[in-house]
Short mmCIF file of C-alpha atoms and ligand atoms in Angstrom, two decimals:
data_model
loop_
_atom_site.label_atom_id
_atom_site.label_comp_id
_atom_site.label_asym_id
_atom_site.label_seq_id
_atom_site.Cartn_x
_atom_site.Cartn_y
_atom_site.Cartn_z
CA UNK A 1 31.80 21.86 0.04
CA UNK A 2 32.42 21.93 -3.90
CA UNK A 3 28.64 23.00 -5.21
CA UNK A 4 28.94 22.82 -9.22
CA UNK A 5 26.27 22.92 -11.76
CA UNK A 6 23.58 23.54 -8.44
CA UNK A 7 24.97 20.41 -6.97
CA UNK A 8 26.48 20.52 -3.64
CA UNK A 9 29.26 17.34 -3.93
CA UNK A 10 29.83 15.86 -0.58
CA UNK A 11 33.59 15.65 0.27
CA UNK A 12 34.98 12.51 -0.34
CA UNK A 13 31.95 11.23 -3.15
CA UNK A 14 34.10 10.92 -6.17
CA UNK A 15 33.54 13.36 -9.42
CA UNK A 16 33.70 11.42 -11.66
CA UNK A 17 31.69 8.89 -10.52
CA UNK A 18 28.06 8.47 -11.84
CA UNK A 19 25.61 9.13 -9.40
CA UNK A 20 23.08 7.24 -7.30
CA UNK A 21 19.89 7.16 -8.12
CA UNK A 22 19.67 9.87 -4.93
CA UNK A 23 21.87 12.30 -3.91
CA UNK A 24 20.79 13.55 -0.49
CA UNK A 25 22.98 10.82 1.98
CA UNK A 26 20.40 8.75 3.47
CA UNK A 27 21.29 7.90 6.52
CA UNK A 28 18.64 4.19 8.20
CA UNK A 29 17.80 6.03 10.92
CA UNK A 30 16.12 8.46 8.60
CA UNK A 31 14.96 6.40 5.35
CA UNK A 32 14.42 3.10 4.39
CA UNK A 33 15.76 2.42 0.71
CA UNK A 34 13.29 0.95 -1.79
CA UNK A 35 15.14 1.37 -5.11
CA UNK A 36 14.94 4.24 -6.62
CA UNK A 37 13.69 5.65 -4.24
CA UNK A 38 13.52 6.16 0.21
CA UNK A 39 11.16 5.81 2.49
CA UNK A 40 10.56 8.25 6.06
CA UNK A 41 10.90 6.91 8.96
CA UNK A 42 8.23 8.70 11.15
CA UNK A 43 10.12 8.39 13.42
CA UNK A 44 12.24 10.35 11.97
CA UNK A 45 9.92 13.56 12.22
CA UNK A 46 10.90 16.76 14.38
CA UNK A 47 8.80 19.74 13.63
CA UNK A 48 5.78 20.21 11.52
CA UNK A 49 7.73 20.64 8.42
CA UNK A 50 9.52 17.59 7.18
CA UNK A 51 13.84 18.79 6.77
CA UNK A 52 15.00 18.78 3.21
CA UNK A 53 17.12 16.05 4.91
CA UNK A 54 14.48 13.95 6.08
CA UNK A 55 11.64 14.30 3.03
CA UNK A 56 11.06 11.30 1.17
CA UNK A 57 12.19 10.69 -2.77
CA UNK A 58 10.26 9.46 -4.78
CA UNK A 59 12.52 8.39 -8.85
CA UNK A 60 11.13 6.62 -11.39
CA UNK A 61 15.00 5.95 -12.78
CA UNK A 62 17.38 9.23 -11.31
CA UNK A 63 18.00 12.03 -9.86
CA UNK A 64 20.19 14.17 -12.65
CA UNK A 65 22.26 17.21 -12.21
CA UNK A 66 20.81 20.24 -13.96
CA UNK A 67 22.26 22.67 -14.17
CA UNK A 68 21.01 26.42 -13.68
CA UNK A 69 22.64 28.47 -16.30
CA UNK A 70 21.79 26.78 -19.43
CA UNK A 71 17.83 25.57 -18.29
CA UNK A 72 15.19 26.94 -19.72
CA UNK A 73 11.40 25.78 -18.77
CA UNK A 74 9.79 25.99 -21.97
CA UNK A 75 6.49 26.58 -22.79
CA UNK A 76 3.75 25.65 -26.09
CA UNK A 77 1.91 23.56 -26.99
CA UNK A 78 -1.32 25.17 -29.49
CA UNK A 79 -3.04 26.43 -26.19
CA UNK A 80 -0.98 29.08 -25.71
CA UNK A 81 0.03 32.38 -28.25
CA UNK A 82 3.16 32.68 -27.44
CA UNK A 83 5.13 30.58 -26.41
CA UNK A 84 8.14 31.72 -24.15
CA UNK A 85 12.07 30.06 -23.32
CA UNK A 86 12.09 31.21 -18.94
CA UNK A 87 15.90 31.66 -17.77
CA UNK A 88 16.50 30.38 -13.92
CA UNK A 89 17.14 33.88 -13.20
CA UNK A 90 13.38 34.98 -15.25
CA UNK A 91 11.18 32.26 -13.07
CA UNK A 92 13.19 34.21 -9.56
CA UNK A 93 13.08 37.22 -11.27
CA UNK A 94 8.20 36.57 -11.89
CA UNK A 95 6.25 37.33 -8.08
CA UNK A 96 6.47 34.60 -5.95
CA UNK A 97 4.04 32.85 -3.19
CA UNK A 98 4.54 30.39 -0.29
CA UNK A 99 2.81 27.21 0.12
CA UNK A 100 3.35 24.75 3.17
CA UNK A 101 1.04 21.30 1.79
CA UNK A 102 1.82 17.77 1.49
CA UNK A 103 3.14 15.81 -0.94
CA UNK A 104 2.42 12.19 -1.01
CA UNK A 105 2.96 9.21 -3.40
CA UNK A 106 -0.22 7.57 -4.94
CA UNK A 107 1.51 4.48 -3.31
CA UNK A 108 2.11 5.19 0.01
CA UNK A 109 0.73 2.71 2.52
CA UNK A 110 -0.17 0.30 -0.27
CA UNK A 111 2.65 -2.40 1.77
CA UNK A 112 -0.95 -3.44 3.44
CA UNK A 113 -2.97 -4.51 1.13
CA UNK A 114 -0.70 -6.83 1.42
CA UNK A 115 0.27 -6.98 5.12
CA UNK A 116 -3.39 -6.34 6.33
CA UNK A 117 -5.64 -7.19 3.58
CA UNK A 118 -3.87 -10.21 2.27
CA UNK A 119 -3.33 -9.12 -1.30
CA UNK A 120 -1.22 -9.04 -4.01
CA UNK A 121 0.03 -6.04 -5.45
CA UNK A 122 2.09 -4.66 -8.31
CA UNK A 123 4.66 -1.76 -6.99
CA UNK A 124 6.98 -0.08 -4.15
CA UNK A 125 5.57 -1.58 -0.53
CA UNK A 126 5.89 1.81 1.20
CA UNK A 127 4.08 2.12 4.77
CA UNK A 128 2.89 5.62 5.41
CA UNK A 129 6.43 7.35 5.11
CA UNK A 130 6.15 8.03 0.99
CA UNK A 131 4.80 11.80 2.34
CA UNK A 132 5.58 14.77 3.24
CA UNK A 133 5.09 18.21 4.35
CA UNK A 134 7.70 21.22 2.78
CA UNK A 135 7.17 24.92 2.91
CA UNK A 136 7.14 25.73 -1.12
CA UNK A 137 7.87 29.07 -3.09
CA UNK A 138 8.00 29.30 -6.19
CA UNK A 139 6.37 30.51 -9.07
CA UNK A 140 1.97 30.17 -9.87
CA UNK A 141 1.57 27.98 -13.19
CA UNK A 142 -1.15 30.37 -13.61
CA UNK A 143 1.39 33.02 -13.66
CA UNK A 144 3.39 31.49 -16.05
CA UNK A 145 0.60 30.40 -18.76
CA UNK A 146 -1.08 33.64 -18.70
CA UNK A 147 2.19 35.09 -19.59
CA UNK A 148 2.33 32.36 -22.36
CA UNK A 149 -1.07 33.98 -23.92
CA UNK A 150 -3.12 31.08 -22.32
CA UNK A 151 -6.46 30.44 -24.95
CA UNK A 152 -9.80 29.69 -22.98
CA UNK A 153 -10.18 27.21 -24.85
CA UNK A 154 -6.47 25.19 -23.62
CA UNK A 155 -7.88 22.37 -21.93
CA UNK A 156 -4.66 20.32 -20.72
CA UNK A 157 -0.75 21.66 -19.51
CA UNK A 158 1.96 18.26 -19.85
CA UNK A 159 4.53 19.08 -17.89
CA UNK A 160 7.59 16.63 -18.71
CA UNK A 161 10.34 15.89 -16.24
CA UNK A 162 14.45 16.06 -17.60
CA UNK A 163 15.24 12.77 -15.73
CA UNK A 164 17.07 9.62 -18.30
CA UNK A 165 13.59 8.38 -19.64
CA UNK A 166 12.22 5.87 -17.81
CA UNK A 167 12.21 2.69 -19.46
CA UNK A 168 10.84 -0.86 -18.06
CA UNK A 169 10.08 -4.44 -18.96
CA UNK A 170 12.43 -3.11 -22.20
CA UNK A 171 9.74 -0.49 -23.71
CA UNK A 172 11.03 3.21 -23.30
CA UNK A 173 7.98 5.46 -22.02
CA UNK A 174 10.07 8.41 -22.22
CA UNK A 175 10.61 11.39 -20.14
CA UNK A 176 7.68 11.29 -16.84
CA UNK A 177 5.53 13.47 -17.63
CA UNK A 178 1.56 13.72 -16.66
CA UNK A 179 -1.03 15.87 -18.12
CA UNK A 180 -2.19 18.08 -15.94
CA UNK A 181 -6.05 19.69 -16.30
CA UNK A 182 -6.52 24.01 -16.74
CA UNK A 183 -8.17 24.47 -14.11
CA UNK A 184 -6.03 22.35 -11.08
CA UNK A 185 -2.86 24.28 -13.39
CA UNK A 186 -5.04 27.30 -12.89
CA UNK A 187 -6.23 26.92 -9.29
CA UNK A 188 -3.25 26.47 -7.07
CA UNK A 189 -0.48 24.91 -7.97
CA UNK A 190 3.47 25.93 -7.42
CA UNK A 191 6.52 25.87 -10.00
CA UNK A 192 8.62 25.64 -7.43
CA UNK A 193 12.12 26.94 -7.04
CA UNK A 194 12.98 26.59 -2.86
CA UNK A 195 11.53 24.16 -0.56
CA UNK A 196 12.09 24.88 3.15
CA UNK A 197 13.36 28.11 2.17
CA UNK A 198 16.76 26.94 0.25
CA UNK A 199 17.32 26.35 -3.55
CA UNK A 200 15.20 22.93 -4.64
CA UNK A 201 18.10 20.44 -3.57
CA UNK A 202 19.11 18.06 -6.58
CA UNK A 203 16.94 15.05 -5.35
CA UNK A 204 13.18 17.43 -5.34
CA UNK A 205 13.35 18.00 -8.48
CA UNK A 206 16.29 21.51 -8.64
CA UNK A 207 15.11 23.80 -10.22
CA UNK A 208 11.61 23.86 -10.63
CA UNK A 209 9.10 21.44 -10.14
CA UNK A 210 5.28 21.45 -10.18
CA UNK A 211 3.41 21.49 -6.74
CA UNK A 212 0.17 20.32 -7.13
CA UNK A 213 -2.00 20.20 -3.58
CA UNK A 214 -3.94 17.91 -3.03
CA UNK A 215 -3.19 15.84 -6.08
CA UNK A 216 -1.03 11.89 -5.72
CA UNK A 217 2.93 12.13 -5.34
CA UNK A 218 2.66 11.73 -10.18
CA UNK A 219 1.12 15.04 -10.75
CA UNK A 220 3.60 16.92 -8.74
CA UNK A 221 6.60 16.92 -11.85
CA UNK A 222 10.95 17.02 -10.49
CA UNK A 223 12.97 18.80 -12.85
CA UNK A 224 10.24 20.78 -14.91
CA UNK A 225 11.87 20.96 -18.17
CA UNK A 226 8.58 21.62 -20.68
CA UNK A 227 4.95 22.93 -20.22
CA UNK A 228 3.14 21.68 -23.20
CA UNK A 229 0.17 23.55 -23.43
CA UNK A 230 -2.68 22.00 -25.41
CA UNK A 231 -6.60 22.32 -27.05
CA UNK A 232 -6.90 18.88 -26.87
CA UNK A 233 -6.79 16.01 -24.22
CA UNK A 234 -3.21 15.14 -23.97
CA UNK A 235 -2.13 11.69 -22.39
CA UNK A 236 0.80 9.87 -21.30
CA UNK A 237 1.97 6.22 -19.72
CA UNK A 238 1.68 8.14 -16.13
CA UNK A 239 -2.73 7.97 -16.34
CA UNK A 240 -3.44 5.62 -19.25
CA UNK A 241 -1.31 3.29 -18.50
CA UNK A 242 0.01 4.34 -14.63
CA UNK A 243 -2.31 5.76 -11.63
CA UNK A 244 -5.95 3.81 -12.60
CA UNK A 245 -7.90 2.40 -10.48
CA UNK A 246 -7.68 -0.79 -11.90
CA UNK A 247 -9.92 -4.03 -9.93
CA UNK A 248 -12.57 -5.54 -8.86
CA UNK A 249 -15.06 -2.36 -7.94
CA UNK A 250 -13.54 -0.71 -10.96
CA UNK A 251 -14.57 -0.10 -14.39
CA UNK A 252 -12.53 -2.22 -17.26
CA UNK A 253 -10.51 0.91 -18.52
CA UNK A 254 -10.26 1.63 -14.90
CA UNK A 255 -10.62 5.70 -12.89
CA UNK A 256 -7.79 8.17 -13.07
CA UNK A 257 -6.33 9.18 -9.80
CA UNK A 258 -6.24 12.55 -9.51
CA UNK A 259 -6.79 14.01 -6.09
CA UNK A 260 -4.91 11.65 -2.77
CA UNK A 261 -7.03 10.06 0.47
CA UNK A 262 -7.97 10.56 4.21
CA UNK A 263 -4.70 8.55 6.16
CA UNK A 264 -3.00 8.83 10.05
CA UNK A 265 0.65 7.18 11.13
CA UNK A 266 2.14 7.25 14.79
CA UNK A 267 4.83 8.70 14.58
CA UNK A 268 6.67 5.68 16.21
CA UNK A 269 8.79 2.74 14.94
CA UNK A 270 6.45 -0.14 13.64
CA UNK A 271 7.07 -3.01 15.86
CA UNK A 272 8.02 -0.04 18.69
CA UNK A 273 9.06 -1.54 21.89
CA UNK A 274 7.16 1.29 24.31
CA UNK A 275 7.83 -0.01 27.74
CA UNK A 276 4.15 -0.02 30.14
CA UNK A 277 2.86 2.51 32.01
CA UNK A 278 1.32 6.03 31.34
CA UNK A 279 3.00 7.51 28.24
CA UNK A 280 1.29 9.86 25.40
CA UNK A 281 1.28 8.55 21.14
CA UNK A 282 1.88 11.31 19.04
CA UNK A 283 1.10 10.85 15.60
CA UNK A 284 0.02 12.83 12.39
CA UNK A 285 -3.65 12.18 10.34
CA UNK A 286 -4.03 14.30 6.37
CA UNK A 287 -6.18 14.56 3.87
CA UNK A 288 -6.54 15.75 0.34
CA UNK A 289 -8.88 19.44 1.36
CA UNK A 290 -5.14 20.32 3.70
CA UNK A 291 -7.98 19.97 6.60
CA UNK A 292 -8.97 17.03 8.67
CA UNK A 293 -11.80 17.44 11.49
CA UNK A 294 -11.38 15.07 14.15
CA UNK A 295 -9.04 12.08 14.53
CA UNK A 296 -9.72 9.14 17.33
CA UNK A 297 -7.40 6.76 18.08
CA UNK A 298 -8.25 2.77 19.57
CA UNK A 299 -5.20 1.11 21.26
CA UNK A 300 -7.02 -2.38 21.76
CA UNK A 301 -9.49 -2.38 18.73
CA UNK A 302 -12.67 -2.28 20.05
CA UNK A 303 -12.71 0.85 21.99
CA UNK A 304 -11.84 3.90 20.33
CA UNK A 305 -11.20 8.29 22.25
CA UNK A 306 -10.45 11.55 20.62
CA UNK A 307 -6.85 12.21 19.48
CA UNK A 308 -6.20 16.19 21.07
CA UNK A 309 -4.91 18.22 18.18
CA UNK A 310 -1.24 20.00 18.66
CA UNK A 311 -1.15 22.12 15.74
CA UNK A 312 -3.41 24.87 13.50
CA UNK A 313 -3.38 21.50 11.32
CA UNK A 314 -2.18 23.26 8.13
CA UNK A 315 -0.99 20.50 6.20
CA UNK A 316 -1.26 18.12 8.97
CA UNK A 317 -2.67 17.57 12.00
CA UNK A 318 -0.24 17.14 14.57
CA UNK A 319 -2.59 15.30 17.04
CA UNK A 320 -1.75 13.08 20.66
CA UNK A 321 -3.19 10.65 23.14
CA UNK A 322 -2.49 9.46 26.04
CA UNK A 323 -1.64 5.60 26.52
CA UNK A 324 -1.94 3.23 29.78
CA UNK A 325 -1.58 -0.23 28.76
CA UNK A 326 -1.59 -2.87 31.49
CA UNK A 327 -0.09 -5.33 30.81
CA UNK A 328 2.73 -6.40 28.51
CA UNK A 329 2.45 -8.11 25.50
CA UNK A 330 1.57 -6.88 21.81
CA UNK A 331 -0.39 -4.36 20.61
CA UNK A 332 -1.38 -3.09 17.37
CA UNK A 333 -2.61 1.21 17.54
CA UNK A 334 -5.23 2.21 15.52
CA UNK A 335 -5.62 5.61 14.40
CA UNK A 336 -8.38 6.94 12.33
CA UNK A 337 -9.80 10.65 10.61
CA UNK A 338 -12.59 11.79 9.77
CA UNK A 339 -11.88 14.78 6.70
CA UNK A 340 -13.75 17.47 6.60
CA UNK A 341 -17.34 16.35 4.74
CA UNK A 342 -17.01 14.17 8.19
CA UNK A 343 -15.70 10.53 5.75
CA UNK A 344 -13.52 8.54 8.52
CA UNK A 345 -11.34 6.36 6.94
CA UNK A 346 -12.78 3.18 6.82
CA UNK A 347 -11.85 -0.22 7.95
CA UNK A 348 -11.10 -1.94 4.64
CA UNK A 349 -8.76 -0.63 1.13
CA UNK A 350 -11.56 -1.40 -2.28
CA UNK A 351 -8.35 -3.26 -3.72
CA UNK A 352 -6.54 -1.92 -6.89
CA UNK A 353 -3.47 -4.42 -8.79
CA UNK A 354 -1.31 -1.39 -8.54
CA UNK A 355 -2.04 -0.81 -4.83
CA UNK A 356 -3.06 3.03 -4.91
CA UNK A 357 -4.80 5.26 -2.49
CA UNK A 358 -4.53 2.65 0.86
CA UNK A 359 -6.52 5.06 2.70
CA UNK A 360 -8.11 2.01 5.30
CA UNK A 361 -6.85 1.98 9.54
CA UNK A 362 -3.28 1.34 9.21
CA UNK A 363 -3.01 -1.70 12.05
CA UNK A 364 -0.06 -0.22 13.97
CA UNK A 365 2.13 -3.20 15.69
CA UNK A 366 3.91 -2.66 19.09
CA UNK A 367 5.57 -4.18 21.23
CA UNK A 368 4.91 -2.96 25.72
CA UNK A 369 7.82 -4.77 27.91
CA UNK A 370 7.99 -4.08 30.92
CA UNK A 371 11.72 -2.45 32.07
CA UNK A 372 14.02 -3.40 32.99
CA UNK A 373 15.95 -2.04 35.98
N1 MTE B 401 10.28 14.12 -13.29
C1 MTE B 401 9.97 12.81 -12.56
N2 MTE B 401 9.45 13.95 -12.19
C2 MTE B 401 8.98 12.77 -10.98
C3 MTE B 401 8.77 11.19 -10.53
C4 MTE B 401 9.74 10.97 -11.43
O1 MTE B 401 10.29 10.20 -11.30
N3 MTE B 401 10.87 12.15 -12.23
N4 MTE B 401 7.86 10.92 -9.56
C5 MTE B 401 7.01 11.42 -9.57
C6 MTE B 401 6.47 11.10 -7.82
S1 MTE B 401 5.79 8.98 -8.11
C7 MTE B 401 5.98 11.22 -6.32
S2 MTE B 401 5.33 11.00 -5.79
C8 MTE B 401 7.01 12.65 -6.18
C9 MTE B 401 7.82 12.51 -5.17
O2 MTE B 401 8.00 13.89 -4.61
P1 MTE B 401 9.92 14.06 -4.13
O3 MTE B 401 11.20 13.00 -4.12
O4 MTE B 401 9.84 15.09 -4.17
O5 MTE B 401 10.00 13.27 -2.81
O6 MTE B 401 7.76 13.57 -7.43
C10 MTE B 401 6.90 13.03 -8.46
N5 MTE B 401 7.49 14.00 -9.60
MO1 MO B 402 4.15 8.40 -6.58
#
């Protein structure tokens, strides 16, 4: 492999060619491709953490190729007393910490509004694979904000990505960006430069990205180039036009989406074929505060049994449950997680036009067959 400008070029990939929207290989065993995005297949999982080559990608445009040697992170705005510019080397020299946390798209599970609830929604028709858990290493955003002399009356931080400007319906919305309240910025937000022990892969934000635990994926701006800090509220199309809950049960202007909702998934292909007989089903559940109290599984829609945790539950909870189908045929598997506050996943998610935060119990079809010998 040939390394240039911080990007590993695969053998056979022409140097001069315009890279695709996603740089890394997208083998069909690991991914379902939706335009500029790639969804992780739930059969591609092995350990607790999702390896970099299997982690889902959500790009508004395309993965930019950024040279770490010339990259700068600019921190400016009336919310800081000492505007500054950090090089990659500067960033890596600051005190670091490591967090294991989930990044999940606000639209993860969106397709179930349609397939399960019969409702039309706009956006990428993800199943449950727009989520991943990784070990992120970097510098606390609070460290950088304090270095820049964060003012006590600062209210918002606007991280701006270095990917191409996003043009939709003939309108240029500018660089991908979304304001983050100072409280969250100072709490547990990270400027990450490593993912699972390696420099961030290009598709996941090289050389640096935000990681905002518990919040929807758009908060975790990739290819970070700028942080504008202000003493007045900032906005962007990603909080005024997108990532708002708009629908029959929401106010007309919609409500801002910040945190995620609790979800569960089986580690099975959609419509998987399973043999008749005794077996073990495995899956994972996760919630925005990183804690799941319990998970119940049903294979007939009426009786439920408690799943057995098989991991510490840090970031997401791995679990298993026995399955002993008595007859061949179609089954619908359901997993329902209960979060740390005792709130269980509902049967229905209230409709919103852009299909965000599908937290209802997903009905996962499987086909049980007589094993042929
Ligand atoms: N600059 C930039 N940051 C971005 C995006 C983007 O298109 N551009 N997509 C966001 C969205 S919608 C999600 S869900 C996450 C996905 O992170 P991943 O591609 O590393 O999985 O990145 C977020 N950060
Ligand atoms: Mo997203």
